[in-house]
Structures are given as C-alpha cells and as structure tokens.
mmCIF file of C-alpha atoms in Angstrom:
data_model
loop_
_atom_site.group_PDB
_atom_site.id
_atom_site.type_symbol
_atom_site.label_atom_id
_atom_site.label_comp_id
_atom_site.label_asym_id
_atom_site.label_seq_id
_atom_site.Cartn_x
_atom_site.Cartn_y
_atom_site.Cartn_z
ATOM 1 C CA MET A 532 172.691 63.864 209.733
ATOM 2 C CA LYS A 533 174.086 60.528 208.493
ATOM 3 C CA ARG A 534 170.512 58.859 208.538
ATOM 4 C CA PHE A 535 169.469 62.110 206.883
ATOM 5 C CA PHE A 536 171.752 61.537 203.707
ATOM 6 C CA ALA A 537 171.286 57.834 203.663
ATOM 7 C CA LEU A 538 167.418 58.011 202.959
ATOM 8 C CA ALA A 539 167.995 60.822 200.818
ATOM 9 C CA PHE A 540 170.235 57.988 198.881
ATOM 10 C CA THR A 541 168.355 55.758 199.281
ATOM 11 C CA LEU A 542 165.186 57.540 198.073
ATOM 12 C CA ILE A 543 167.940 58.511 194.527
ATOM 13 C CA LEU A 544 168.209 55.068 194.650
ATOM 14 C CA ALA A 545 164.670 53.930 194.186
ATOM 15 C CA VAL A 546 163.452 56.559 191.625
ATOM 16 C CA SER A 547 166.966 54.954 189.723
ATOM 17 C CA ALA A 548 165.584 51.681 189.972
ATOM 18 C CA ALA A 549 162.493 52.432 189.256
ATOM 19 C CA ALA A 550 162.948 53.666 185.879
ATOM 20 C CA GLN A 551 165.902 51.190 184.996
ATOM 21 C CA VAL A 552 164.123 47.583 186.254
ATOM 22 C CA LYS A 553 164.203 45.062 183.423
ATOM 23 C CA GLY A 554 161.838 41.732 183.792
ATOM 24 C CA PRO A 555 159.684 39.628 181.341
ATOM 25 C CA VAL A 556 158.087 41.509 178.380
ATOM 26 C CA ALA A 557 154.627 43.154 179.136
ATOM 27 C CA PRO A 558 151.931 40.753 177.676
ATOM 28 C CA ALA A 559 150.293 43.035 174.353
ATOM 29 C CA MET A 560 147.404 45.371 175.916
ATOM 30 C CA THR A 561 144.002 45.013 175.076
ATOM 31 C CA PRO A 562 141.711 47.634 173.544
ATOM 32 C CA GLU A 563 140.136 47.918 176.492
ATOM 33 C CA GLN A 564 144.080 48.358 178.413
ATOM 34 C CA ILE A 565 144.706 50.788 175.801
ATOM 35 C CA LYS A 566 141.563 52.467 176.375
ATOM 36 C CA SER A 567 142.095 52.746 179.851
ATOM 37 C CA SER A 568 145.838 53.236 179.965
ATOM 38 C CA GLU A 569 145.310 56.767 177.326
ATOM 39 C CA SER A 570 142.446 57.994 180.088
ATOM 40 C CA LEU A 571 144.952 57.733 182.720
ATOM 41 C CA ALA A 572 147.785 59.269 180.443
ATOM 42 C CA ALA A 573 145.671 62.469 180.428
ATOM 43 C CA LYS A 574 145.076 62.102 184.367
ATOM 44 C CA PHE A 575 148.559 62.510 184.676
ATOM 45 C CA ASP A 576 149.668 64.948 182.309
ATOM 46 C CA GLU A 577 147.029 66.823 184.768
ATOM 47 C CA SER A 578 148.866 66.406 187.436
ATOM 48 C CA ALA A 579 152.044 67.016 185.312
ATOM 49 C CA ALA A 580 150.872 70.253 185.259
ATOM 50 C CA ARG A 581 150.967 70.979 188.637
ATOM 51 C CA GLU A 582 154.116 69.666 188.888
ATOM 52 C CA LYS A 583 155.182 72.184 185.786
ATOM 53 C CA ARG A 584 154.204 75.300 188.794
ATOM 54 C CA ARG A 585 155.986 73.840 191.255
ATOM 55 C CA LEU A 586 159.145 73.335 189.382
ATOM 56 C CA GLU A 587 158.642 77.201 188.866
ATOM 57 C CA THR A 588 160.142 77.568 192.337
ATOM 58 C CA PHE A 589 162.137 74.883 192.526
ATOM 59 C CA ALA A 590 165.505 76.812 192.522
ATOM 60 C CA ASP A 591 163.961 78.673 195.518
ATOM 61 C CA ARG A 592 163.003 75.009 196.974
ATOM 62 C CA PRO A 593 166.043 72.258 197.244
ATOM 63 C CA LEU A 594 164.814 70.919 199.223
ATOM 64 C CA GLY A 595 161.360 70.494 199.412
ATOM 65 C CA GLY A 596 160.654 71.165 195.696
ATOM 66 C CA VAL A 597 162.724 67.270 195.303
ATOM 67 C CA ILE A 598 160.663 65.827 198.199
ATOM 68 C CA GLN A 599 157.662 66.792 196.382
ATOM 69 C CA ARG A 600 158.569 65.835 192.959
ATOM 70 C CA SER A 601 159.378 62.947 194.176
ATOM 71 C CA PHE A 602 156.534 61.770 196.021
ATOM 72 C CA ASN A 603 153.619 62.909 192.861
ATOM 73 C CA ILE A 604 155.795 60.527 190.605
ATOM 74 C CA PHE A 605 155.208 57.636 192.818
ATOM 75 C CA THR A 606 151.700 58.432 194.223
ATOM 76 C CA ASN A 607 150.586 59.538 190.648
ATOM 77 C CA TYR A 608 151.763 56.043 189.771
ATOM 78 C CA LEU A 609 150.108 54.735 192.960
ATOM 79 C CA VAL A 610 146.808 56.377 191.168
ATOM 80 C CA MET A 611 146.733 55.054 188.348
ATOM 81 C CA ALA A 612 147.545 51.141 189.295
ATOM 82 C CA ALA A 613 144.300 51.450 191.653
ATOM 83 C CA GLU A 614 142.353 52.790 189.179
ATOM 84 C CA MET A 615 143.195 50.030 186.544
ATOM 85 C CA MET A 616 142.782 47.257 188.856
ATOM 86 C CA PRO A 617 139.151 46.581 187.868
ATOM 87 C CA GLU A 618 137.188 46.194 191.538
ATOM 88 C CA SER A 619 136.779 42.456 190.900
ATOM 89 C CA SER A 620 140.401 41.980 191.836
ATOM 90 C CA TYR A 621 140.474 43.882 194.802
ATOM 91 C CA GLY A 622 139.885 40.927 196.870
ATOM 92 C CA PHE A 623 142.860 39.274 195.122
ATOM 93 C CA ARG A 624 146.342 38.277 196.686
ATOM 94 C CA PRO A 625 148.953 36.715 195.510
ATOM 95 C CA THR A 626 149.261 34.278 198.298
ATOM 96 C CA PRO A 627 147.298 33.599 201.602
ATOM 97 C CA ASP A 628 149.375 35.157 204.049
ATOM 98 C CA VAL A 629 149.799 38.638 202.343
ATOM 99 C CA ARG A 630 147.131 41.628 201.953
ATOM 100 C CA THR A 631 144.701 41.770 199.239
ATOM 101 C CA PHE A 632 145.620 44.646 196.617
ATOM 102 C CA GLY A 633 142.705 46.645 198.460
ATOM 103 C CA GLU A 634 144.372 46.575 201.585
ATOM 104 C CA GLN A 635 147.392 47.387 200.189
ATOM 105 C CA ILE A 636 146.352 50.525 198.674
ATOM 106 C CA ASN A 637 145.051 51.093 201.867
ATOM 107 C CA HIS A 638 148.309 50.692 203.667
ATOM 108 C CA ALA A 639 149.663 53.033 201.687
ATOM 109 C CA THR A 640 146.858 55.282 202.448
ATOM 110 C CA GLY A 641 147.410 55.206 206.071
ATOM 111 C CA SER A 642 150.956 55.714 206.120
ATOM 112 C CA HIS A 643 150.546 58.436 204.095
ATOM 113 C CA TYR A 644 148.654 60.245 207.060
ATOM 114 C CA SER A 645 151.475 58.560 209.509
ATOM 115 C CA PHE A 646 154.501 59.966 207.763
ATOM 116 C CA CYS A 647 153.297 62.961 206.693
ATOM 117 C CA ASN A 648 152.063 63.854 210.848
ATOM 118 C CA GLN A 649 155.036 62.911 212.058
ATOM 119 C CA ALA A 650 156.974 66.116 211.978
ATOM 120 C CA GLY A 651 154.788 68.194 212.945
ATOM 121 C CA LEU A 652 152.821 70.962 210.608
ATOM 122 C CA PRO A 653 153.866 73.892 209.178
ATOM 123 C CA PRO A 654 151.854 77.163 209.213
ATOM 124 C CA GLY A 655 148.487 77.591 207.599
ATOM 125 C CA VAL A 656 147.825 73.582 207.005
ATOM 126 C CA GLN A 657 144.567 71.802 209.717
ATOM 127 C CA LYS A 658 145.756 68.164 210.519
ATOM 128 C CA GLN A 659 144.150 65.471 209.065
ATOM 129 C CA THR A 660 144.378 61.507 210.435
ATOM 130 C CA ALA A 661 143.800 58.489 208.110
ATOM 131 C CA PRO A 662 139.878 56.850 208.113
ATOM 132 C CA ASN A 663 139.596 53.561 209.300
ATOM 133 C CA LEU A 664 139.251 51.533 206.303
ATOM 134 C CA ALA A 665 139.259 49.023 208.190
ATOM 135 C CA GLY A 666 136.545 46.223 206.731
ATOM 136 C CA VAL A 667 136.574 48.627 203.440
ATOM 137 C CA THR A 668 136.941 46.892 199.884
ATOM 138 C CA SER A 669 134.747 49.311 197.442
ATOM 139 C CA LYS A 670 137.135 50.460 194.656
ATOM 140 C CA PRO A 671 135.670 53.720 194.921
ATOM 141 C CA ALA A 672 135.700 54.665 198.680
ATOM 142 C CA ILE A 673 139.783 53.119 198.424
ATOM 143 C CA VAL A 674 140.571 55.118 195.461
ATOM 144 C CA ALA A 675 139.366 58.365 197.381
ATOM 145 C CA ALA A 676 140.775 57.275 200.067
ATOM 146 C CA LEU A 677 143.980 57.685 198.554
ATOM 147 C CA ARG A 678 143.779 60.186 196.287
ATOM 148 C CA GLU A 679 142.926 62.461 199.678
ATOM 149 C CA SER A 680 145.642 61.203 201.239
ATOM 150 C CA ILE A 681 148.258 61.991 198.488
ATOM 151 C CA ALA A 682 146.014 65.251 198.876
ATOM 152 C CA TYR A 683 147.264 65.785 202.184
ATOM 153 C CA CYS A 684 150.796 65.522 201.996
ATOM 154 C CA ASP A 685 150.774 67.411 198.770
ATOM 155 C CA ARG A 686 149.847 70.185 201.122
ATOM 156 C CA ILE A 687 151.662 69.674 203.562
ATOM 157 C CA LEU A 688 154.966 70.124 201.196
ATOM 158 C CA ALA A 689 153.361 73.055 199.535
ATOM 159 C CA ALA A 690 153.546 75.061 203.067
ATOM 160 C CA ALA A 691 156.420 73.526 203.815
ATOM 161 C CA SER A 692 159.732 76.217 204.058
ATOM 162 C CA GLU A 693 162.934 75.069 203.625
ATOM 163 C CA ALA A 694 163.974 76.110 207.227
ATOM 164 C CA TRP A 695 160.918 74.003 208.835
ATOM 165 C CA LEU A 696 162.249 70.848 206.616
ATOM 166 C CA MET A 697 165.442 71.108 207.670
ATOM 167 C CA GLU A 698 164.625 71.758 211.688
ATOM 168 C CA VAL A 699 165.637 68.462 213.713
ATOM 169 C CA VAL A 700 163.190 67.396 215.802
ATOM 170 C CA PRO A 701 162.531 64.399 218.019
ATOM 171 C CA GLY A 702 160.361 62.087 218.002
ATOM 172 C CA LEU A 703 160.833 60.759 214.153
ATOM 173 C CA GLY A 704 160.292 57.272 212.920
ATOM 174 C CA GLY A 705 160.646 54.665 209.743
ATOM 175 C CA SER A 706 163.965 53.284 211.578
ATOM 176 C CA SER A 707 165.387 50.200 212.487
ATOM 177 C CA SER A 708 166.734 51.903 215.538
ATOM 178 C CA GLY A 709 162.834 53.609 216.592
ATOM 179 C CA GLN A 710 162.582 56.685 217.542
ATOM 180 C CA ILE A 711 164.853 59.198 216.244
ATOM 181 C CA ARG A 712 166.074 63.203 216.195
ATOM 182 C CA ALA A 713 166.325 64.313 212.872
ATOM 183 C CA MET A 714 165.356 66.705 210.249
ATOM 184 C CA ARG A 715 161.668 67.173 209.486
ATOM 185 C CA ALA A 716 162.608 66.113 205.852
ATOM 186 C CA HIS A 717 163.431 62.397 207.446
ATOM 187 C CA ALA A 718 160.060 61.656 207.985
ATOM 188 C CA PHE A 719 158.932 62.440 203.887
ATOM 189 C CA ILE A 720 161.797 61.242 202.581
ATOM 190 C CA TYR A 721 160.647 57.930 204.160
ATOM 191 C CA ASN A 722 157.232 58.619 203.131
ATOM 192 C CA THR A 723 157.862 58.765 199.491
ATOM 193 C CA VAL A 724 160.780 55.883 199.871
ATOM 194 C CA HIS A 725 157.330 53.843 201.686
ATOM 195 C CA SER A 726 155.114 54.583 198.505
ATOM 196 C CA ALA A 727 158.061 53.636 196.019
ATOM 197 C CA GLU A 728 157.998 50.011 197.698
ATOM 198 C CA ASP A 729 154.190 49.959 197.881
ATOM 199 C CA TYR A 730 154.303 50.336 193.944
ATOM 200 C CA GLY A 731 156.963 47.873 193.877
ATOM 201 C CA THR A 732 154.899 45.779 195.831
ATOM 202 C CA ILE A 733 151.632 46.189 193.648
ATOM 203 C CA THR A 734 153.161 45.845 190.598
ATOM 204 C CA THR A 735 152.937 41.689 190.875
ATOM 205 C CA TYR A 736 149.538 42.018 191.725
ATOM 206 C CA LEU A 737 148.431 43.887 188.814
ATOM 207 C CA ARG A 738 150.693 41.502 186.568
ATOM 208 C CA MET A 739 149.299 38.257 188.271
ATOM 209 C CA GLN A 740 145.526 40.027 187.201
ATOM 210 C CA GLY A 741 146.759 40.393 183.812
ATOM 211 C CA VAL A 742 147.415 44.031 184.224
ATOM 212 C CA VAL A 743 150.259 46.155 182.795
ATOM 213 C CA PRO A 744 151.273 48.581 185.709
ATOM 214 C CA PRO A 745 151.222 52.092 184.849
ATOM 215 C CA SER A 746 154.897 52.491 184.697
ATOM 216 C CA THR A 747 154.996 49.877 181.999
ATOM 217 C CA ALA A 748 151.640 50.915 180.354
ATOM 218 C CA LEU A 749 153.407 54.835 179.967
ATOM 219 C CA HIS A 750 156.971 54.446 179.023
ATOM 220 C CA PRO A 751 156.558 51.333 176.838
ATOM 221 C CA ARG A 752 159.934 49.826 175.953
ATOM 222 C CA PRO A 753 160.383 49.779 172.151
#
C-alpha cells in the first residue's frame, strides 16, 4: 500500500512539474511550425472530446479515471512530438551513447505494452503484445505503432473497474526492488510516470533540432 501511494504521489509531482517547469524562452516559431502546431492542436481537441466523455463518469471512477486522464495527457504529447519531428531527424541522437529519436519513441511504445500487460487484463479485452520494432526507422511506421500502443492501454483502462484496479496481485515490476505484490493500479500509474519521463527526455531531442515541444507550442508563456 505504501508503494502504491508513493507512486501516486510521484505521478502528481510529475504532472505538477511538467506544468510549472521553467527554462530558456523558446525561439519564435516558423510559419511551418505554427501551421503544424495548429494542426496538432486540432488533434489534441479531438482527444479532449473523447476525454470529456470519460469525465462524465469520473465520479464513478475516481481511481481509474485519474490514471486514464493523466495517461492521456502525456501520451497526447508523445504523439504530437513524434509527428512534429521531421523524419530526417528520426536518426538524431544528442550524444553517441543514447538512443536515436526514433528509438526513443519505439522504447515508449514497447513500454506501454509491457506495463499495461503486467497486471493481467479486465474482462472483454484481448491481449496484444509489442510489435518487433528493431531496425524500424520509418516515421509513419513508428508513429502508427506508438498510437496503437496507447490505444491498447486506453482500452484496458476503459474496461477496468475500480474493484479490478484495486485487486492486489503478485508479479508487478517497475520497482527497484524487482517483482512485488501490489494493486493492479500500480502498473498503470507507473506506466503513466514512465510516459511522462519519456516525453521529458524527447523534449531535449526536439529543442536540439529546432522544434518547439508541443506542451510549449500549445501553451506558450506570455
């Protein structure tokens, strides 16, 4: 139980930090970036409409609802970042010993399947596993795989009841202590925290390639 609340607290801190972090003022956006940002904002609005339907039953899903809402925030940013980065920059890596941008997105995709399958599946959801993305460098293929991984986790969370999420089960990872017994919700909270970490990582790649991250492009500071 202590581990569960510690993870929940970490998630809250991550959301708060993402909203409040300050850094160098972003350079002025080019007309092409503005057009791209406006298009992405429209896509963000589409997902917001989907989220609004979920929030109508939020009172009945205080645990699952907040996990799904937080997951949607960061994964929307991940998808927008993947779409904003030019395909010519998918092979970019800030230093020789880290992943390329494309590999970092593929890492996020694989992690979604790993964490969302950890706790088992609620009734009505068919199991999917991560596709083999080794050597995949095509932007359309990478973005499509990322989207499907998010949709898969989304289907699980939409089908998960509060009682199912609160069941304590063995074999959950994402902890320095290895496999632990915890609520099923643990896996989904950790998945959201990890998605936030992945987004924070790729903002560096975007900035170094002259691309304004979507969280800044959509909510510019005055």
